[in-house]
mmCIF file with all atom_site columns, C-alpha atoms in Angstrom:
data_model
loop_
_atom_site.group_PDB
_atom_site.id
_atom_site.type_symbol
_atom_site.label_atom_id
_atom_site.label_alt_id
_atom_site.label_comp_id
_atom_site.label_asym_id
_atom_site.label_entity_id
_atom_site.label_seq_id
_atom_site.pdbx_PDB_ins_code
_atom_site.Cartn_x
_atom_site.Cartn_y
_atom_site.Cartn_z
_atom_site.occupancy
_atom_site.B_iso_or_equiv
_atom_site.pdbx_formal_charge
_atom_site.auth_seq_id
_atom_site.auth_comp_id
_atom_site.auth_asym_id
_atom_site.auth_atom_id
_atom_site.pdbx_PDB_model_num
ATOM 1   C CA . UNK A 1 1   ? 279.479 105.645 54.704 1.00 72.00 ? 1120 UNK A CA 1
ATOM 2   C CA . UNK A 1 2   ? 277.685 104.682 51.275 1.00 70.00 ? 1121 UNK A CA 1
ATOM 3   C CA . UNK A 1 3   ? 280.811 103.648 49.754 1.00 72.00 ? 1122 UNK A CA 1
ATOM 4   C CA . UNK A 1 4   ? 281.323 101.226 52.392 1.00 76.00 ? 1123 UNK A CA 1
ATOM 5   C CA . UNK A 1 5   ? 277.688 100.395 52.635 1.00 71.00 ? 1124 UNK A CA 1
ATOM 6   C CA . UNK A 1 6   ? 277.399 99.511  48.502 1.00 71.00 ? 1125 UNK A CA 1
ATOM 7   C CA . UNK A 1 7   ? 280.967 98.753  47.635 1.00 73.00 ? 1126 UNK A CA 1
ATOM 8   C CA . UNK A 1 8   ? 283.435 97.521  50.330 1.00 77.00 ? 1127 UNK A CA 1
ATOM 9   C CA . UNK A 1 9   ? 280.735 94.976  52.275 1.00 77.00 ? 1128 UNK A CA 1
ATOM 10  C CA . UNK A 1 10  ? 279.227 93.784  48.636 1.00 79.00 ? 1129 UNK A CA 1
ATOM 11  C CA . UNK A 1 11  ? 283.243 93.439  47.537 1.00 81.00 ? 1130 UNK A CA 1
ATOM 12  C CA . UNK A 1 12  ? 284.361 91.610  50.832 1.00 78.00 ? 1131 UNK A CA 1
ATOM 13  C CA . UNK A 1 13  ? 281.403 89.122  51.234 1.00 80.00 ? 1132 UNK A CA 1
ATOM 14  C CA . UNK A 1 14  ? 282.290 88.307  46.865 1.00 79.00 ? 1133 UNK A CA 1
ATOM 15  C CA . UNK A 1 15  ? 286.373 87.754  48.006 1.00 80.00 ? 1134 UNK A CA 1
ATOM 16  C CA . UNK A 1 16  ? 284.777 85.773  51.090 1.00 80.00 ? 1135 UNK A CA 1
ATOM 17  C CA . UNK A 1 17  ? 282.937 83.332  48.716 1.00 78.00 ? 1136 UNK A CA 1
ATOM 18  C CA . UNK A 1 18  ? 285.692 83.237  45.943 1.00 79.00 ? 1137 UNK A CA 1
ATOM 19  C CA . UNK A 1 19  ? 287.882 82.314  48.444 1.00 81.00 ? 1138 UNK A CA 1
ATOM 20  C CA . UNK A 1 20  ? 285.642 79.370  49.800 1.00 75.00 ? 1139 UNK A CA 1
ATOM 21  C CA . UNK A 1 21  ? 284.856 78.071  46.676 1.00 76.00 ? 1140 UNK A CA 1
ATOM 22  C CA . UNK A 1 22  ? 288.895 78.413  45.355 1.00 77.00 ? 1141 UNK A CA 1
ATOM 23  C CA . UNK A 1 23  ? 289.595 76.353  48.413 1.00 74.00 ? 1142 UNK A CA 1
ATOM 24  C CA . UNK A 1 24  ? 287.117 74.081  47.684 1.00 74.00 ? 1143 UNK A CA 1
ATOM 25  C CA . UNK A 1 25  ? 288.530 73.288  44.479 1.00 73.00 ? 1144 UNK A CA 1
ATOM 26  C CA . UNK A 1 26  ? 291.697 73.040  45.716 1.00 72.00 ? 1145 UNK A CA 1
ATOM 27  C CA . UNK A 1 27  ? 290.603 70.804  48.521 1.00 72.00 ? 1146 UNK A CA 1
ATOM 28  C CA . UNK A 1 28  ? 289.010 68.972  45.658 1.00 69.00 ? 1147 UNK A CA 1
ATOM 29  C CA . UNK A 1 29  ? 292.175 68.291  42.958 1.00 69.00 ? 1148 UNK A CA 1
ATOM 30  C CA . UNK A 1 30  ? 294.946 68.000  45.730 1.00 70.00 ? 1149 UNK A CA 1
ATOM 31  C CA . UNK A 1 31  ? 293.788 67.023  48.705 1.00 69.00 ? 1150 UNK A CA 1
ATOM 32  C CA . UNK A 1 32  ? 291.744 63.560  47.975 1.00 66.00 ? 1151 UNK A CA 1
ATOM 33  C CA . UNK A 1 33  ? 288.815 65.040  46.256 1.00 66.00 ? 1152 UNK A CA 1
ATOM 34  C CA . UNK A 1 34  ? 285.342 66.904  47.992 1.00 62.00 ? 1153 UNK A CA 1
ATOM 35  C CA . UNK A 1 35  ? 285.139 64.699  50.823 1.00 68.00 ? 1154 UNK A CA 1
ATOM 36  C CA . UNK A 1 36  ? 287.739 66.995  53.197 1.00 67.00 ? 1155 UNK A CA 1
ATOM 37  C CA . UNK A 1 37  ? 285.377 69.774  51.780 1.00 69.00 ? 1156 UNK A CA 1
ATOM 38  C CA . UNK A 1 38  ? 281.992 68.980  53.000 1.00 76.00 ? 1157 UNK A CA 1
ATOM 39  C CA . UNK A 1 39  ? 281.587 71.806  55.735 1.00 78.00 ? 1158 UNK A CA 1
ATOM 40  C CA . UNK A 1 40  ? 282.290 74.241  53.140 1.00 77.00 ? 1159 UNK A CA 1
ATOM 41  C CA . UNK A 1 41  ? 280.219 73.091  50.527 1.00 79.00 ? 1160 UNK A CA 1
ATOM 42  C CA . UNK A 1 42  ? 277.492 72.305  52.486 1.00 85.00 ? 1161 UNK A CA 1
ATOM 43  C CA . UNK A 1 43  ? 277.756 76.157  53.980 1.00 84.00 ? 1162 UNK A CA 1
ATOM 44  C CA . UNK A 1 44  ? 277.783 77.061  50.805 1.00 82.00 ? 1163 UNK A CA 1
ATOM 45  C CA . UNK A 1 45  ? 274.699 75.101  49.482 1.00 87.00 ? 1164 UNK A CA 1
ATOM 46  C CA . UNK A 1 46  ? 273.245 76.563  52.835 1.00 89.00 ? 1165 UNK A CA 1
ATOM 47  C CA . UNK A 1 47  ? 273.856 80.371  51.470 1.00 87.00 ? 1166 UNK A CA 1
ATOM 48  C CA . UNK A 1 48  ? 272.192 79.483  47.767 1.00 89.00 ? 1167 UNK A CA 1
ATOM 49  C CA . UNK A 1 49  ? 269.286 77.732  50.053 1.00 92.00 ? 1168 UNK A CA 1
ATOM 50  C CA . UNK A 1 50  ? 268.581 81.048  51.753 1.00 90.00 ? 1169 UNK A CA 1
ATOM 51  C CA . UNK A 1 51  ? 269.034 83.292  48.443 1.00 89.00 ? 1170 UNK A CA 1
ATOM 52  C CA . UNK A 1 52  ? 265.942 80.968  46.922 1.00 92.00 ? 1171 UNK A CA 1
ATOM 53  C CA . UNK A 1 53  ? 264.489 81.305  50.211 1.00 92.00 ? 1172 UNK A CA 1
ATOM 54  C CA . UNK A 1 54  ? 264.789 85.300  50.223 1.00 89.00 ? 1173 UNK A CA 1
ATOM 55  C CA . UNK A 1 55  ? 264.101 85.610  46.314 1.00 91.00 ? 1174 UNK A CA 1
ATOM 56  C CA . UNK A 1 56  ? 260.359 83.707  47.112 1.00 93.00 ? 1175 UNK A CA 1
ATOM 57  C CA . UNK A 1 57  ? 260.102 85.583  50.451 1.00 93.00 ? 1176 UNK A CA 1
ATOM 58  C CA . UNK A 1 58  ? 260.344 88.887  48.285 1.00 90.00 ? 1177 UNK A CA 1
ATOM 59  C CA . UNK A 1 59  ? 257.631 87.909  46.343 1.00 92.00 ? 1178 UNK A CA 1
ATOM 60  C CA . UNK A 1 60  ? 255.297 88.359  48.841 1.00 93.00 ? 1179 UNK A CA 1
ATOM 61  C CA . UNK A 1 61  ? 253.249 91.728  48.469 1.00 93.00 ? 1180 UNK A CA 1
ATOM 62  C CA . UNK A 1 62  ? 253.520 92.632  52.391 1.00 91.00 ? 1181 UNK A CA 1
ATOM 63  C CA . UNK A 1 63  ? 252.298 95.726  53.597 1.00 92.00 ? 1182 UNK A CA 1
ATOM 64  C CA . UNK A 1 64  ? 255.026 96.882  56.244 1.00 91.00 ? 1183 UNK A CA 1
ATOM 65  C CA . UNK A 1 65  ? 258.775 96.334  55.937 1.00 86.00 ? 1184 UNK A CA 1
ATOM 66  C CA . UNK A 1 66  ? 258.572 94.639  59.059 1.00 89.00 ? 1185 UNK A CA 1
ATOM 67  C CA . UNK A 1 67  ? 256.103 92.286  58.235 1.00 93.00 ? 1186 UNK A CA 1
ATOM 68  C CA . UNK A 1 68  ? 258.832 91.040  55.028 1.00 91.00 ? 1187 UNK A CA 1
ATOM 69  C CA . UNK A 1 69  ? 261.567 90.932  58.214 1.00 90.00 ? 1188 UNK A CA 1
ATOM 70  C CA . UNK A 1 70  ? 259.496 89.094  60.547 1.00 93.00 ? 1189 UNK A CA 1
ATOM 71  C CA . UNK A 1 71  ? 258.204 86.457  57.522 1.00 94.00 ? 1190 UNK A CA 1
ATOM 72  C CA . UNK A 1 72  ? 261.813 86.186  55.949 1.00 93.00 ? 1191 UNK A CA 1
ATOM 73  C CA . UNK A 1 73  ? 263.486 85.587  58.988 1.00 94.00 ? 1192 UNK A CA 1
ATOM 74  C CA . UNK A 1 74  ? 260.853 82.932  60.504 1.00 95.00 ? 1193 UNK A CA 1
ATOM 75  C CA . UNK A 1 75  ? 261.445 81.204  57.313 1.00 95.00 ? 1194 UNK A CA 1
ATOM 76  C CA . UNK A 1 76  ? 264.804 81.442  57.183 1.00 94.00 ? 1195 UNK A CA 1
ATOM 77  C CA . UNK A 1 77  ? 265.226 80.423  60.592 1.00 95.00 ? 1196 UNK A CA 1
ATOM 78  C CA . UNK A 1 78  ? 263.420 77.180  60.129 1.00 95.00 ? 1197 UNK A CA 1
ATOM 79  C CA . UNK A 1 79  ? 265.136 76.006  56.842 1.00 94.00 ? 1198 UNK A CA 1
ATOM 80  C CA . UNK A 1 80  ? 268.935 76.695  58.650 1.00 91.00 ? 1199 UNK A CA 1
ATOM 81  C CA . UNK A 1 81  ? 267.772 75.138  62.349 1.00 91.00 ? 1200 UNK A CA 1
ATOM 82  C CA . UNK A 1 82  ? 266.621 71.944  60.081 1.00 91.00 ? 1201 UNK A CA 1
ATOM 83  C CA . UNK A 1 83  ? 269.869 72.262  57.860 1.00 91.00 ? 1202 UNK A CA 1
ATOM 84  C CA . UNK A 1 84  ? 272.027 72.517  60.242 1.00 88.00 ? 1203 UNK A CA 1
ATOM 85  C CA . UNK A 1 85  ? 270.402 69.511  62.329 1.00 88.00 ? 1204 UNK A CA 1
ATOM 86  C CA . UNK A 1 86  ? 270.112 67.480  59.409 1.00 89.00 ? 1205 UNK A CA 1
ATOM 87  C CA . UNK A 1 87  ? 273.800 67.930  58.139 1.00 87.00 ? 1206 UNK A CA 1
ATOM 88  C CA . UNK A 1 88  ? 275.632 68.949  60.789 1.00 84.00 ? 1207 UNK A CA 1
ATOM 89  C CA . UNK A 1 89  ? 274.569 68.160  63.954 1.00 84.00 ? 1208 UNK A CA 1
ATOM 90  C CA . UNK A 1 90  ? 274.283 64.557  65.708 1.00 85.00 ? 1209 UNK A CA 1
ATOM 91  C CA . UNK A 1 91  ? 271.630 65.471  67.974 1.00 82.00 ? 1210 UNK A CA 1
ATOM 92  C CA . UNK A 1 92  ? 269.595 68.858  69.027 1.00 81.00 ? 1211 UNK A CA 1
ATOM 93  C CA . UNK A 1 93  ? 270.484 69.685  72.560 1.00 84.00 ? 1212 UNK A CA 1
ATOM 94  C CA . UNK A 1 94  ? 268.350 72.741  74.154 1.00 88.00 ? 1213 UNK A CA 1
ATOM 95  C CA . UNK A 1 95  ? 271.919 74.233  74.427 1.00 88.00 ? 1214 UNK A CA 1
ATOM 96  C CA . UNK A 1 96  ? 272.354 73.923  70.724 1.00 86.00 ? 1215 UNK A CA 1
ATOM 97  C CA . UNK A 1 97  ? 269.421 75.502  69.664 1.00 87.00 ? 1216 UNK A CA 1
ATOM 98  C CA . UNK A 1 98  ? 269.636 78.242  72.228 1.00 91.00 ? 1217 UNK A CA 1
ATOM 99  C CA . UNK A 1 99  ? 272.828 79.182  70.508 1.00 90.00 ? 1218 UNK A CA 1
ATOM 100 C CA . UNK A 1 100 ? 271.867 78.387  67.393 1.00 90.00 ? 1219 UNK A CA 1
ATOM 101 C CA . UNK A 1 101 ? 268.984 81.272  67.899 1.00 93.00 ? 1220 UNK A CA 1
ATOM 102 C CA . UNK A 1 102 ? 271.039 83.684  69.447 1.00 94.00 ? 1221 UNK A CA 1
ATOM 103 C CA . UNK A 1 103 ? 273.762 83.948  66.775 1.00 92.00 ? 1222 UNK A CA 1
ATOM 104 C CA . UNK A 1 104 ? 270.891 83.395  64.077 1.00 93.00 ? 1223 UNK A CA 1
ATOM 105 C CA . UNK A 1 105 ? 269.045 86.681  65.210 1.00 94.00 ? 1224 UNK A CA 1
ATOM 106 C CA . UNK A 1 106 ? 271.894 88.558  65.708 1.00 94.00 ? 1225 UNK A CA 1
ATOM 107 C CA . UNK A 1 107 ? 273.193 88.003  62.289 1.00 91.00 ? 1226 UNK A CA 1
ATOM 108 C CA . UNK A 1 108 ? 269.799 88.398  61.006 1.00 92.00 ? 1227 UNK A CA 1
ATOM 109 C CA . UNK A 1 109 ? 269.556 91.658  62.427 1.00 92.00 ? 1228 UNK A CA 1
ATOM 110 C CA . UNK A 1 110 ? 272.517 93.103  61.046 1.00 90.00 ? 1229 UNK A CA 1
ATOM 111 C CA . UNK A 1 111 ? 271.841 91.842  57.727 1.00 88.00 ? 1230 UNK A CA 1
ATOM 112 C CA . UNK A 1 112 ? 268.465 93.678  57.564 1.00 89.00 ? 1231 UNK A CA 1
ATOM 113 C CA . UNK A 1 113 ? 270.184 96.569  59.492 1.00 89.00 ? 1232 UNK A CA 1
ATOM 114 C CA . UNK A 1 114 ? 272.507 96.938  56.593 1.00 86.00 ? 1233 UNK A CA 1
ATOM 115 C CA . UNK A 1 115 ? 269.716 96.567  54.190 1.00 86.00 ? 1234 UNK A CA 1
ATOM 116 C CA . UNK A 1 116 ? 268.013 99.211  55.525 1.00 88.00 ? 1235 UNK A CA 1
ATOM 117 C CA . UNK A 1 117 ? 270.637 101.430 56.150 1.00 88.00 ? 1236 UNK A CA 1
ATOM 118 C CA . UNK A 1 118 ? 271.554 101.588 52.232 1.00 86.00 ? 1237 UNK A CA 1
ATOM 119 C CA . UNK A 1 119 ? 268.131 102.262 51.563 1.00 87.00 ? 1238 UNK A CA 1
ATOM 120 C CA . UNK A 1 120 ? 268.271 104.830 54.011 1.00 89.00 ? 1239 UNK A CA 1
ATOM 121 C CA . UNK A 1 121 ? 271.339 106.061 52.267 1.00 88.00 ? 1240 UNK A CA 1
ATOM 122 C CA . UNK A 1 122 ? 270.079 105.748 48.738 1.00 87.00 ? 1241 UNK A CA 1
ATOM 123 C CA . UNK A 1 123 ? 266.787 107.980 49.611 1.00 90.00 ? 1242 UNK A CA 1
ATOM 124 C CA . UNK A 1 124 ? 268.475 110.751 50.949 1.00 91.00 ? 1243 UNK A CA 1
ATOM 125 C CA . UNK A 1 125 ? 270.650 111.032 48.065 1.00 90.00 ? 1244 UNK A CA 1
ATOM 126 C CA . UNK A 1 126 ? 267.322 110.907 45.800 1.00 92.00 ? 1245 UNK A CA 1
ATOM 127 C CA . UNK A 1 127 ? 265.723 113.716 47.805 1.00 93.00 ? 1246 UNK A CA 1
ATOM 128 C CA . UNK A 1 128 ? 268.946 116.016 47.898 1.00 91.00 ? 1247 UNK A CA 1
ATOM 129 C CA . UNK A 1 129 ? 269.063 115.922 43.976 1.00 91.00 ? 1248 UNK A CA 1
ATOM 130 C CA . UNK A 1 130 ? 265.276 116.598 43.838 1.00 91.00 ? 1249 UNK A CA 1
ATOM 131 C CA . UNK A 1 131 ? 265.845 119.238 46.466 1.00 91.00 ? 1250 UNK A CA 1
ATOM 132 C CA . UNK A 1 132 ? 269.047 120.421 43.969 1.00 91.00 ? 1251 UNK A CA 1
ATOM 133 C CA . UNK A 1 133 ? 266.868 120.128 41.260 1.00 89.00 ? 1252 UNK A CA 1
ATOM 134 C CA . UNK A 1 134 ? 264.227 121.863 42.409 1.00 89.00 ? 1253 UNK A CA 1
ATOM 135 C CA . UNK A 1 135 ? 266.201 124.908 43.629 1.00 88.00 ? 1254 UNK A CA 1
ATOM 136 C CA . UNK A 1 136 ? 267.459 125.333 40.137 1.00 85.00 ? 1255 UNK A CA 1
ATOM 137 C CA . UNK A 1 137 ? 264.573 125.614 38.590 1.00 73.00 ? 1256 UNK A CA 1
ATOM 138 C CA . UNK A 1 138 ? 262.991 128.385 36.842 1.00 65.00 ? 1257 UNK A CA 1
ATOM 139 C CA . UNK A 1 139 ? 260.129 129.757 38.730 1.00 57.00 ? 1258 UNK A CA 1
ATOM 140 C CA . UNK A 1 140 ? 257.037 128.361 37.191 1.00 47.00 ? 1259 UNK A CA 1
ATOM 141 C CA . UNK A 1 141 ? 254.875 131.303 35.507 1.00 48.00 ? 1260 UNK A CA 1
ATOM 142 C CA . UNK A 1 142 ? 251.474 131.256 35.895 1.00 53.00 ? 1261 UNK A CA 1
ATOM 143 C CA . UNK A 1 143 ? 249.553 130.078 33.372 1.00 55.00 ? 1262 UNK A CA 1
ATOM 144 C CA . UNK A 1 144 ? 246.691 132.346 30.970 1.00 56.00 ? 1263 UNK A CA 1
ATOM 145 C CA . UNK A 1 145 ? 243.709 131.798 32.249 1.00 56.00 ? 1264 UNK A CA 1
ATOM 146 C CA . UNK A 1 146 ? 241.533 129.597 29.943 1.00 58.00 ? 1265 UNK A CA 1
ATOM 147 C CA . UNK A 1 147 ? 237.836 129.639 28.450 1.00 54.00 ? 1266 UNK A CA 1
ATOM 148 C CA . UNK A 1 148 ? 235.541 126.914 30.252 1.00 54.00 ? 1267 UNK A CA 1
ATOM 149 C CA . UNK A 1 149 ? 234.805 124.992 26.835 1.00 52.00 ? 1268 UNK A CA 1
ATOM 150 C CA . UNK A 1 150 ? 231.745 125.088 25.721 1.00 52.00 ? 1269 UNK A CA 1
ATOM 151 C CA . UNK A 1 151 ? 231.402 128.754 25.946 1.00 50.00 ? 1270 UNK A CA 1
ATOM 152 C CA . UNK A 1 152 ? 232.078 131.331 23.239 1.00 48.00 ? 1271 UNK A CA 1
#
């Protein structure tokens, strides 16, 4: 589970954007230039939108891990509704943005889901070597008393 938690969804999202951004490219030099490529690109410039967004979201000193989920995604959730309507949409229908939210939130979930599933991951590791190294260590021996100071 951790290797596919921190190395084979990390590797697959990295193929997933070299692959968009190849095409692009290609799109770009052989196909008559960027302008067959603007869904892409724009998705793209979407994704670096929401890193910023998440990297001054994370800022934030919150006190509960849900209170960073329920901030992050509000955010987030206004910048790609006005994104989308801005750049790809040619009007905002209630049927729009009802789907719009429903596939939003359920990505959003899993995202944090994953988040906080390698966390979980990573701490349990962390407490089995402290648990490992505590068993291995020598038993602690007490300690000679010593003189209050100030007395001779």
């Amino acid at each position: 589970m951790k290797q596919i938690l921190n190395t084979r969804i990390p590797s697959l999202c990295i193929c997933f954007t070299l692959v968009i951004l190849l095409n692009l490219l290609y799109t770009g030099f052989f196909h008559g230039g960027l302008s067959q490529a603007k869904g892409p690109l724009l998705l793209f410039l979407l994704c670096l939108l929401c890193q910023l967004v998440d990297e001054a979201v994370s800022r934030i000193n919150f006190r509960k891990w849900l209170h960073y989920c329920i901030a992050e995604s509000a955010v987030l959730y206004a910048v790609c509704l006005v994104f989308c309507a801005v750049f790809f949409w040619k009007g905002v229908s209630l049927r729009q943005a009802a789907a719009f939210s429903a596939f939003f939130f359920l990505i959003d979930s899993a995202v944090f889901f994953y988040f906080r599933k390698r966390q979980q991951l990573n701490v349990q590791e962390i407490n089995a070597l402290l648990r490992k190294r505590d068993a291995s260590s020598p038993a602690a021996s007490p300690c000679p008393p010593t003189k209050p100071s100030g007395t001779p």
